[in-house]
Amino acid sequence: MRISRDELIQHAPFLDHVSNAIFLPDGFNTTQILEIISALSNSTGGFIIFGARRYQYNFYFIKHVVCRSSIIEALKTRISEALNEPINLEFIEFDINDTMLLAVKIPEAKVKPMFFKTINNTFICDGQDIKRASSYERGLLQKGTLLYQADNKKTAPVPKPGETARKILNTIKQEPTGTIADLAASFKC
């Protein structure tokens, strides 16, 4: 089903605007979710919306998310084990024209940088792009001086040249290794 940006915000009032949301319709892997959580928590926070994808500037396709409780449990377990610091994820189930979707609210990290496995897996938001943080940017995060916001306003020094967000996005847009159904199947549905 196709909906407008205004309809999405009307049915999901917690989204005051969509610029702080990452949309995952299907076909993602755990690493991609960890990268998104790292990036959003190292900025001002935001949302992951399961079951929707951007179609055009002001339009989205939505798809019913089955086994939402299983997905929530899987994310709570796997994500909390993988991150360097505890994070309080908030899960919001919502309905748009009888299509159930799932939003995960990612708060801003209290201790930065937020990463998974190793400090080299620190990600940041640069507008709507997600990129791996350079050692320079990780240092700024630790000092509390680097802050990227989802609305593309940088409140700290510009990153070093050579690390383009497009290059990083191309590396995480590899073939998906799992789907929402795979994630839910690992738990009882």
XYZ file of N, CA, C and O in Angstrom:
756
model
N 0.830 -1.170 0.000
C 0.000 0.000 0.000
C 0.884 1.247 0.000
O 1.895 1.291 0.685
N 0.484 2.234 -0.741
C 1.229 3.489 -0.823
C 0.533 4.545 0.019
O -0.687 4.681 -0.030
N 1.315 5.270 0.814
C 0.761 6.347 1.631
C 1.640 7.587 1.486
O 2.802 7.501 1.092
N 1.069 8.703 1.836
C 1.822 9.955 1.762
C 2.599 10.175 3.061
O 2.315 9.546 4.084
N 3.517 11.081 3.015
C 4.300 11.465 4.192
C 3.368 11.970 5.300
O 3.519 11.626 6.465
N 2.382 12.778 4.933
C 1.443 13.320 5.909
C 0.621 12.218 6.573
O 0.371 12.262 7.773
N 0.196 11.213 5.782
C -0.545 10.090 6.359
C 0.325 9.313 7.342
O -0.146 8.901 8.401
N 1.580 9.114 6.989
C 2.507 8.409 7.874
C 2.634 9.135 9.203
O 2.505 8.536 10.270
N 2.846 10.422 9.163
C 2.997 11.206 10.392
C 1.684 11.257 11.174
O 1.686 11.200 12.404
N 0.551 11.302 10.474
C -0.754 11.302 11.143
C -0.960 10.018 11.944
O -1.469 10.052 13.060
N -0.565 8.876 11.389
C -0.754 7.589 12.062
C 0.380 7.262 13.033
O 0.256 6.349 13.848
N 1.471 7.955 12.923
C 2.623 7.738 13.809
C 3.029 9.091 14.389
O 4.045 9.668 14.005
N 2.233 9.620 15.328
C 2.484 10.965 15.839
C 3.834 11.124 16.544
O 4.326 12.241 16.677
N 4.443 10.027 16.961
C 5.767 10.107 17.570
C 6.811 10.553 16.558
O 7.880 11.020 16.927
N 6.509 10.419 15.276
C 7.401 10.912 14.221
C 7.017 12.355 13.930
O 6.164 12.621 13.106
N 7.648 13.299 14.602
C 7.312 14.694 14.330
C 7.750 15.095 12.930
O 7.200 15.993 12.318
N 8.746 14.424 12.419
C 9.153 14.551 11.019
C 9.870 13.262 10.652
O 10.298 12.516 11.514
N 9.961 12.962 9.378
C 10.534 11.679 8.962
C 12.045 11.740 8.752
O 12.663 10.726 8.465
N 12.646 12.894 8.933
C 14.082 12.985 8.667
C 14.921 12.275 9.727
O 16.088 12.015 9.494
N 14.335 11.942 10.873
C 15.097 11.217 11.881
C 14.700 9.740 11.921
O 14.829 9.083 12.935
N 14.198 9.220 10.790
C 13.767 7.829 10.716
C 14.482 7.102 9.584
O 14.707 7.658 8.518
N 14.838 5.852 9.859
C 15.411 4.955 8.856
C 14.349 3.895 8.587
O 13.829 3.277 9.518
N 14.016 3.661 7.334
C 12.947 2.742 6.961
C 13.517 1.415 6.489
O 14.385 1.380 5.623
N 13.018 0.307 7.079
C 13.448 -1.039 6.712
C 12.228 -1.860 6.310
O 11.516 -2.375 7.164
N 11.972 -2.005 5.011
C 10.792 -2.754 4.595
C 10.962 -4.258 4.818
O 10.094 -4.919 5.352
N 12.073 -4.819 4.431
C 12.365 -6.242 4.542
C 13.753 -6.436 3.936
O 14.274 -5.560 3.256
N 14.353 -7.569 4.171
C 15.638 -7.862 3.551
C 16.776 -7.081 4.155
O 17.423 -6.282 3.495
N 17.030 -7.279 5.425
C 18.112 -6.600 6.125
C 18.852 -7.639 6.942
O 18.402 -8.768 7.084
N 19.986 -7.264 7.469
C 20.685 -8.178 8.365
C 20.994 -7.484 9.685
O 20.863 -6.273 9.805
N 21.388 -8.281 10.666
C 21.637 -7.760 12.010
C 22.723 -6.699 12.000
O 22.629 -5.704 12.718
N 23.746 -6.888 11.188
C 24.833 -5.907 11.118
C 24.300 -4.553 10.673
O 24.670 -3.522 11.229
N 23.422 -4.530 9.695
C 22.842 -3.265 9.238
C 22.052 -2.590 10.360
O 22.135 -1.374 10.525
N 21.310 -3.367 11.127
C 20.548 -2.796 12.235
C 21.500 -2.216 13.278
O 21.279 -1.124 13.802
N 22.581 -2.930 13.584
C 23.564 -2.430 14.547
C 24.210 -1.140 14.055
O 24.442 -0.216 14.837
N 24.504 -1.051 12.769
C 25.080 0.161 12.202
C 24.110 1.340 12.345
O 24.513 2.447 12.699
N 22.842 1.086 12.095
C 21.833 2.142 12.210
C 21.696 2.584 13.663
O 21.656 3.782 13.956
N 21.642 1.628 14.590
C 21.519 1.967 16.009
C 22.737 2.757 16.472
O 22.612 3.751 17.180
N 23.920 2.328 16.060
C 25.143 3.054 16.415
C 25.066 4.487 15.899
O 25.316 5.437 16.640
N 24.699 4.653 14.637
C 24.651 5.991 14.030
C 23.614 6.888 14.706
O 23.906 8.038 15.037
N 22.414 6.377 14.900
C 21.366 7.200 15.506
C 21.687 7.551 16.953
O 21.465 8.677 17.391
N 22.232 6.590 17.703
C 22.545 6.868 19.114
C 23.739 7.798 19.253
O 23.859 8.509 20.249
N 24.629 7.834 18.274
C 25.756 8.771 18.301
C 25.346 10.157 17.818
O 26.145 11.086 17.860
N 24.103 10.296 17.331
C 23.592 11.619 16.965
C 22.574 12.011 18.037
O 22.818 11.818 19.211
N 21.438 12.503 17.624
C 20.420 12.922 18.592
C 19.322 11.882 18.765
O 18.284 12.168 19.342
N 19.545 10.676 18.262
C 18.535 9.625 18.349
C 17.653 9.622 17.112
O 17.831 10.426 16.202
N 16.705 8.698 17.076
C 15.808 8.601 15.931
C 15.009 7.314 15.983
O 14.874 6.696 17.040
N 14.492 6.896 14.842
C 13.622 5.730 14.760
C 14.050 4.808 13.632
O 14.514 5.258 12.588
N 13.844 3.503 13.851
C 13.872 2.517 12.775
C 12.421 2.112 12.582
O 11.745 1.733 13.539
N 11.939 2.201 11.362
C 10.558 1.841 11.058
C 10.591 0.565 10.217
O 11.062 0.568 9.082
N 10.098 -0.538 10.801
C 9.997 -1.810 10.082
C 8.675 -1.855 9.335
O 7.625 -1.547 9.895
N 8.726 -2.231 8.075
C 7.519 -2.392 7.278
C 7.217 -1.235 6.351
O 6.168 -1.206 5.726
N 8.125 -0.272 6.248
C 7.894 0.864 5.353
C 9.178 1.158 4.586
O 10.272 0.930 5.085
N 9.009 1.626 3.384
C 10.171 2.095 2.616
C 9.757 3.316 1.826
O 8.609 3.447 1.403
N 10.725 4.189 1.674
C 10.474 5.425 0.936
C 10.333 5.088 -0.544
O 11.156 4.389 -1.117
N 9.270 5.599 -1.145
C 8.998 5.351 -2.558
C 9.423 6.555 -3.393
O 10.149 6.445 -4.358
N 8.949 7.701 -3.026
C 9.334 8.963 -3.632
C 9.475 9.958 -2.499
O 9.259 9.613 -1.343
N 9.804 11.176 -2.820
C 10.068 12.171 -1.783
C 8.997 12.195 -0.701
O 9.291 12.152 0.471
N 7.740 12.251 -1.068
C 6.662 12.360 -0.080
C 5.772 11.127 0.003
O 4.662 11.199 0.517
N 6.225 9.978 -0.519
C 5.397 8.780 -0.499
C 6.185 7.582 0.006
O 7.404 7.483 -0.177
N 5.448 6.652 0.646
C 6.044 5.455 1.229
C 5.189 4.245 0.890
O 3.966 4.357 0.788
N 5.833 3.111 0.693
C 5.131 1.835 0.606
C 5.175 1.215 1.985
O 6.219 1.250 2.651
N 4.059 0.653 2.422
C 4.040 -0.010 3.718
C 3.618 -1.464 3.532
O 2.905 -1.806 2.588
N 4.091 -2.310 4.431
C 3.827 -3.740 4.375
C 3.625 -4.235 5.806
O 4.386 -3.866 6.704
N 2.617 -5.065 5.995
C 2.295 -5.606 7.324
C 3.506 -6.352 7.899
O 4.124 -7.153 7.217
N 3.849 -6.051 9.147
C 4.956 -6.722 9.836
C 4.354 -7.814 10.722
O 3.639 -7.520 11.678
N 4.642 -9.068 10.369
C 4.131 -10.194 11.154
C 5.092 -10.516 12.285
O 6.266 -10.142 12.245
N 4.610 -11.185 13.296
C 5.434 -11.653 14.430
C 6.195 -10.508 15.095
O 7.375 -10.627 15.413
N 5.516 -9.394 15.301
C 6.178 -8.232 15.885
C 6.770 -8.527 17.260
O 7.867 -8.099 17.579
N 6.052 -9.297 18.080
C 6.564 -9.591 19.424
C 7.845 -10.417 19.359
O 8.764 -10.229 20.162
N 7.941 -11.309 18.385
C 9.170 -12.101 18.216
C 10.333 -11.227 17.758
O 11.465 -11.408 18.197
N 10.038 -10.283 16.886
C 11.083 -9.369 16.415
C 11.572 -8.513 17.572
O 12.777 -8.314 17.752
N 10.636 -8.027 18.378
C 11.016 -7.210 19.534
C 11.927 -7.998 20.467
O 12.970 -7.508 20.895
N 11.558 -9.231 20.764
C 12.363 -10.056 21.668
C 13.752 -10.329 21.077
O 14.762 -10.258 21.771
N 13.784 -10.626 19.781
C 15.068 -10.884 19.127
C 15.961 -9.648 19.175
O 17.159 -9.742 19.455
N 15.395 -8.487 18.904
C 16.181 -7.253 18.935
C 16.668 -6.940 20.345
O 17.819 -6.569 20.535
N 15.798 -7.099 21.332
C 16.200 -6.843 22.712
C 17.391 -7.714 23.098
O 18.352 -7.245 23.705
N 17.324 -8.970 22.748
C 18.372 -9.921 23.124
C 19.659 -9.679 22.346
O 20.720 -9.471 22.929
N 19.568 -9.703 21.038
C 20.780 -9.637 20.203
C 21.443 -8.271 20.219
O 22.660 -8.166 20.238
N 20.654 -7.229 20.196
C 21.218 -5.878 20.143
C 21.902 -5.537 21.457
O 23.020 -5.034 21.485
N 21.239 -5.833 22.561
C 21.831 -5.477 23.857
C 23.131 -6.224 24.111
O 24.023 -5.711 24.768
N 23.249 -7.437 23.581
C 24.481 -8.212 23.762
C 25.621 -7.679 22.891
O 26.782 -7.850 23.228
N 25.297 -7.047 21.782
C 26.320 -6.653 20.814
C 26.908 -5.269 21.056
O 28.034 -4.990 20.653
N 26.164 -4.383 21.712
C 26.622 -2.998 21.871
C 27.553 -2.837 23.063
O 27.480 -3.595 24.033
N 28.418 -1.830 22.999
C 29.381 -1.585 24.071
C 28.750 -0.997 25.319
O 29.301 -1.127 26.407
N 27.620 -0.346 25.199
C 26.926 0.269 26.330
C 25.454 -0.133 26.274
O 24.896 -0.322 25.194
N 24.810 -0.227 27.437
C 23.368 -0.522 27.421
C 22.601 0.612 26.736
O 22.984 1.772 26.823
N 21.535 0.223 26.064
C 20.699 1.215 25.402
C 19.242 0.850 25.662
O 18.887 -0.323 25.658
N 18.442 1.844 25.924
C 17.040 1.618 26.237
C 16.201 1.833 24.983
O 15.775 2.951 24.694
N 15.976 0.755 24.235
C 15.173 0.839 23.021
C 13.695 0.853 23.399
O 13.274 0.136 24.297
N 12.931 1.660 22.702
C 11.486 1.706 22.925
C 10.808 1.172 21.673
O 11.105 1.618 20.558
N 9.913 0.209 21.844
C 9.233 -0.424 20.720
C 7.797 0.077 20.649
O 7.075 0.064 21.639
N 7.393 0.524 19.457
C 6.064 1.099 19.263
C 5.406 0.385 18.083
O 5.909 0.450 16.956
N 4.309 -0.296 18.366
C 3.535 -0.919 17.293
C 2.439 0.061 16.898
O 1.790 0.651 17.763
N 2.241 0.243 15.591
C 1.194 1.167 15.159
C 0.535 0.670 13.885
O 1.087 -0.160 13.170
N -0.652 1.186 13.645
C -1.520 0.712 12.574
C -1.754 1.838 11.573
O -2.054 2.968 11.959
N -1.578 1.510 10.307
C -1.933 2.446 9.241
C -2.856 1.698 8.294
O -2.416 0.772 7.602
N -4.124 2.062 8.315
C -5.125 1.434 7.440
C -5.082 -0.092 7.509
O -4.973 -0.773 6.496
N -5.140 -0.632 8.714
C -5.118 -2.083 8.984
C -3.797 -2.757 8.602
O -3.747 -3.972 8.423
N -2.756 -2.008 8.460
C -1.422 -2.554 8.226
C -0.581 -2.242 9.456
O -0.362 -1.075 9.775
N -0.153 -3.282 10.155
C 0.614 -3.100 11.394
C 2.102 -2.936 11.079
O 2.681 -3.718 10.325
N 2.702 -1.903 11.664
C 4.119 -1.641 11.501
C 4.769 -1.590 12.880
O 4.082 -1.551 13.899
N 6.085 -1.575 12.900
C 6.829 -1.548 14.144
C 7.883 -0.453 14.065
O 8.636 -0.375 13.090
N 7.903 0.387 15.085
C 8.927 1.431 15.182
C 9.795 1.126 16.392
O 9.304 0.663 17.416
N 11.088 1.369 16.250
C 12.023 1.231 17.365
C 12.637 2.601 17.592
O 13.270 3.158 16.690
N 12.398 3.150 18.779
C 12.954 4.458 19.109
C 14.355 4.253 19.672
O 14.555 3.527 20.635
N 15.326 4.912 19.051
C 16.723 4.836 19.461
C 17.066 6.145 20.166
O 17.046 7.196 19.537
N 17.381 6.096 21.458
C 17.725 7.338 22.151
C 19.169 7.752 21.869
O 19.984 6.944 21.417
N 19.466 8.990 22.143
C 20.850 9.455 22.054
C 21.659 8.744 23.138
O 21.202 8.596 24.274
N 22.844 8.283 22.803
C 23.694 7.565 23.754
C 24.166 8.497 24.861
O 24.512 9.649 24.604
N 24.168 7.976 26.076
C 24.683 8.753 27.205
C 26.201 8.752 27.205
O 26.834 9.721 27.598
N 26.786 7.630 26.771
C 28.238 7.502 26.665
C 28.557 7.273 25.195
O 28.052 6.328 24.587
N 29.369 8.135 24.640
C 29.731 8.030 23.218
C 31.215 7.766 23.090
O 31.981 8.189 23.937
N 31.631 7.070 22.062
C 30.817 6.571 20.968
C 30.121 5.261 21.323
O 30.615 4.465 22.101
N 28.964 5.051 20.721
C 28.237 3.794 20.813
C 28.702 2.965 19.626
O 28.678 3.432 18.492
N 29.161 1.758 19.892
C 29.646 0.892 18.817
C 29.309 -0.544 19.143
O 28.847 -0.868 20.234
N 29.572 -1.443 18.171
C 29.374 -2.865 18.410
C 30.649 -3.622 18.062
O 31.367 -3.271 17.151
N 30.943 -4.620 18.855
C 32.128 -5.481 18.765
C 33.416 -4.717 19.028
O 34.074 -4.957 20.011
N 33.817 -3.822 18.128
C 35.045 -3.046 18.324
C 34.752 -1.577 18.055
O 33.768 -1.234 17.396
N 35.627 -0.721 18.548
C 35.441 0.719 18.354
C 35.439 1.110 16.876
O 34.862 2.120 16.489
N 36.047 0.275 16.022
C 36.026 0.550 14.584
C 34.627 0.420 13.991
O 34.382 0.843 12.873
N 33.714 -0.198 14.742
C 32.317 -0.315 14.311
C 31.471 0.784 14.934
O 30.396 0.545 15.463
N 31.988 1.996 14.878
C 31.252 3.183 15.312
C 30.708 3.850 14.055
O 31.455 4.089 13.104
N 29.424 4.140 14.058
C 28.788 4.769 12.903
C 28.150 6.085 13.322
O 27.790 6.270 14.483
N 28.027 6.998 12.364
C 27.420 8.296 12.610
C 26.460 8.634 11.471
O 26.574 8.095 10.372
N 25.516 9.521 11.758
C 24.588 10.020 10.741
C 25.179 11.270 10.117
O 25.738 12.108 10.803
N 25.021 11.360 8.822
C 25.406 12.556 8.094
C 24.216 12.884 7.204
O 24.135 12.422 6.075
N 23.276 13.616 7.756
C 22.014 13.832 7.057
C 21.254 12.521 7.046
O 21.078 11.886 8.073
N 20.820 12.079 5.888
C 20.115 10.804 5.767
C 21.073 9.643 5.511
O 20.648 8.511 5.368
N 22.354 9.923 5.434
C 23.351 8.878 5.204
C 23.920 8.375 6.525
O 23.967 9.088 7.518
N 24.369 7.134 6.496
C 25.045 6.535 7.646
C 26.453 6.207 7.187
O 26.651 5.662 6.106
N 27.425 6.567 8.007
C 28.810 6.292 7.624
C 29.611 5.828 8.824
O 29.271 6.135 9.966
N 30.644 5.071 8.534
C 31.567 4.618 9.568
C 32.369 5.825 10.040
O 32.878 6.598 9.238
N 32.463 5.989 11.348
C 33.205 7.121 11.901
C 34.703 6.893 11.770
O 35.193 5.792 12.019
N 35.410 7.913 11.373
C 36.871 7.848 11.312
C 37.421 7.931 12.740
O 36.698 8.263 13.683
N 38.698 7.666 12.908
C 39.298 7.773 14.251
C 39.197 9.215 14.753
O 38.990 9.455 15.944
N 39.307 10.174 13.853
C 39.156 11.585 14.202
C 37.749 11.844 14.757
O 37.581 12.479 15.799
N 36.724 11.339 14.063
C 35.343 11.539 14.501
C 35.053 10.797 15.807
O 34.337 11.312 16.669
N 35.629 9.604 15.975
C 35.451 8.873 17.240
C 36.043 9.667 18.399
O 35.463 9.729 19.482
N 37.197 10.297 18.170
C 37.803 11.137 19.203
C 36.915 12.303 19.568
O 36.768 12.652 20.743
N 36.302 12.924 18.555
C 35.381 14.030 18.815
C 34.141 13.550 19.577
O 33.655 14.247 20.466
N 33.651 12.353 19.235
C 32.510 11.801 19.967
C 32.862 11.598 21.436
O 32.073 11.918 22.323
N 34.051 11.057 21.694
C 34.468 10.816 23.076
C 34.563 12.116 23.867
O 34.263 12.154 25.050
N 34.974 13.175 23.197
C 35.074 14.481 23.861
C 33.717 15.168 23.951
O 33.575 16.198 24.601
N 32.729 14.604 23.254
C 31.400 15.203 23.266
C 31.269 16.396 22.349
O 30.378 17.217 22.519
N 32.135 16.490 21.336
C 32.086 17.652 20.456
C 31.538 17.351 19.071
O 31.313 18.277 18.308
N 31.326 16.086 18.725
C 30.798 15.760 17.401
C 29.342 15.392 17.545
O 28.997 14.489 18.282
N 28.495 16.095 16.841
C 27.078 15.807 16.907
C 26.480 16.009 15.526
O 26.503 17.104 14.989
N 25.996 14.927 14.950
C 25.294 15.007 13.679
C 23.819 14.877 13.971
O 23.414 14.050 14.776
N 23.029 15.662 13.314
C 21.589 15.571 13.478
C 20.992 15.044 12.192
O 21.556 15.202 11.119
N 19.827 14.446 12.334
C 19.170 13.864 11.167
C 18.762 14.915 10.142
O 18.563 14.601 8.997
N 18.656 16.169 10.551
C 18.236 17.206 9.602
C 19.415 17.782 8.818
O 19.302 18.811 8.188
N 20.556 17.085 8.856
C 21.733 17.408 8.062
C 22.466 18.653 8.560
O 23.269 19.216 7.855
N 22.227 19.086 9.790
C 22.984 20.200 10.357
C 24.117 19.619 11.183
O 23.893 18.826 12.082
N 25.322 20.004 10.857
C 26.467 19.530 11.624
C 26.787 20.581 12.673
O 26.829 21.761 12.389
N 27.004 20.135 13.884
C 27.290 21.082 14.954
C 28.741 20.955 15.412
O 29.069 21.344 16.508
N 29.566 20.363 14.594
C 30.971 20.183 14.950
C 31.799 20.161 13.668
O 31.266 20.285 12.577
N 33.120 19.990 13.791
C 33.974 20.002 12.605
C 33.537 19.006 11.539
O 32.979 17.968 11.838
N 33.831 19.346 10.298
C 33.506 18.500 9.155
C 34.446 17.290 9.149
O 35.619 17.413 9.486
N 33.951 16.102 8.782
C 34.796 14.917 8.758
C 35.982 15.060 7.811
O 35.952 15.871 6.885
N 36.986 14.218 8.041
C 38.152 14.215 7.161
C 37.736 13.844 5.747
O 36.864 13.010 5.558
N 38.379 14.425 4.748
C 38.059 14.051 3.373
C 38.486 12.604 3.111
O 39.350 12.083 3.776
N 37.863 11.990 2.133
C 38.259 10.633 1.765
C 37.265 9.589 2.241
O 37.174 8.525 1.668
N 36.538 9.862 3.298
C 35.545 8.905 3.775
C 34.172 9.421 3.366
O 33.562 10.198 4.067
N 33.722 9.013 2.226
C 32.436 9.497 1.765
C 31.328 8.591 2.267
O 31.484 7.381 2.380
N 30.220 9.191 2.590
C 29.069 8.429 3.077
C 28.589 7.455 2.002
O 28.183 6.350 2.303
N 28.658 7.867 0.749
C 28.186 7.001 -0.329
C 28.974 5.697 -0.368
O 28.435 4.622 -0.547
N 30.301 5.779 -0.171
C 31.147 4.581 -0.175
C 30.743 3.643 0.960
O 30.621 2.440 0.770
N 30.499 4.201 2.134
C 30.098 3.387 3.273
C 28.726 2.770 3.025
O 28.503 1.592 3.287
N 27.784 3.564 2.495
C 26.456 3.025 2.223
C 26.517 1.881 1.225
O 25.800 0.902 1.359
N 27.386 1.997 0.226
C 27.506 0.915 -0.742
C 28.005 -0.364 -0.092
O 27.627 -1.453 -0.485
N 28.855 -0.244 0.926
C 29.349 -1.454 1.579
C 28.283 -2.086 2.460
O 28.275 -3.296 2.618
N 27.360 -1.300 3.032
C 26.328 -1.921 3.855
C 25.096 -2.298 3.044
O 24.233 -2.988 3.545
N 25.034 -1.893 1.785
C 23.908 -2.277 0.947
C 24.217 -3.572 0.197
O 23.814 -3.757 -0.923
N 24.954 -4.467 0.852
C 25.240 -5.752 0.255
C 23.989 -6.602 0.286
O 22.985 -6.223 0.835
N 24.060 -7.767 -0.309
C 22.907 -8.639 -0.330
C 22.456 -8.940 1.084
O 23.272 -9.301 1.937
N 21.176 -8.802 1.362
C 20.676 -9.082 2.699
C 20.908 -10.540 3.073
O 20.799 -11.422 2.234
N 21.212 -10.776 4.340
C 21.426 -12.142 4.795
C 20.240 -12.637 5.593
O 20.247 -13.756 6.062
N 19.240 -11.825 5.756
C 18.074 -12.249 6.514
C 16.910 -11.325 6.242
O 17.062 -10.270 5.655
N 15.753 -11.764 6.647
C 14.555 -10.964 6.484
C 13.882 -10.835 7.843
O 14.302 -11.467 8.819
N 12.850 -10.048 7.895
C 12.085 -9.936 9.126
C 11.591 -11.314 9.535
O 11.630 -11.690 10.696
N 11.160 -12.104 8.559
C 10.663 -13.450 8.860
C 11.769 -14.323 9.460
O 11.520 -15.103 10.380
N 13.000 -14.215 8.943
C 14.120 -14.990 9.498
C 14.381 -14.610 10.937
O 14.623 -15.459 11.791
N 14.353 -13.303 11.215
C 14.586 -12.823 12.567
C 13.490 -13.351 13.498
O 13.767 -13.860 14.578
N 12.247 -13.267 13.059
C 11.133 -13.731 13.884
C 11.148 -15.248 14.038
O 10.797 -15.770 15.087
N 11.597 -15.953 13.007
C 11.616 -17.420 13.053
C 12.585 -17.946 14.102
O 12.432 -19.070 14.589
N 13.552 -17.156 14.459
C 14.500 -17.608 15.472
C 13.865 -17.612 16.864
O 14.414 -18.147 17.796
N 12.697 -17.024 16.962
C 11.917 -17.040 18.204
C 10.553 -17.633 17.892
O 10.148 -17.716 16.736
N 9.844 -18.032 18.908
C 8.524 -18.609 18.707
C 7.551 -17.512 18.250
O 7.463 -16.482 18.882
N 6.848 -17.742 17.196
C 5.922 -16.736 16.658
C 4.502 -17.079 17.028
O 4.077 -18.162 16.945
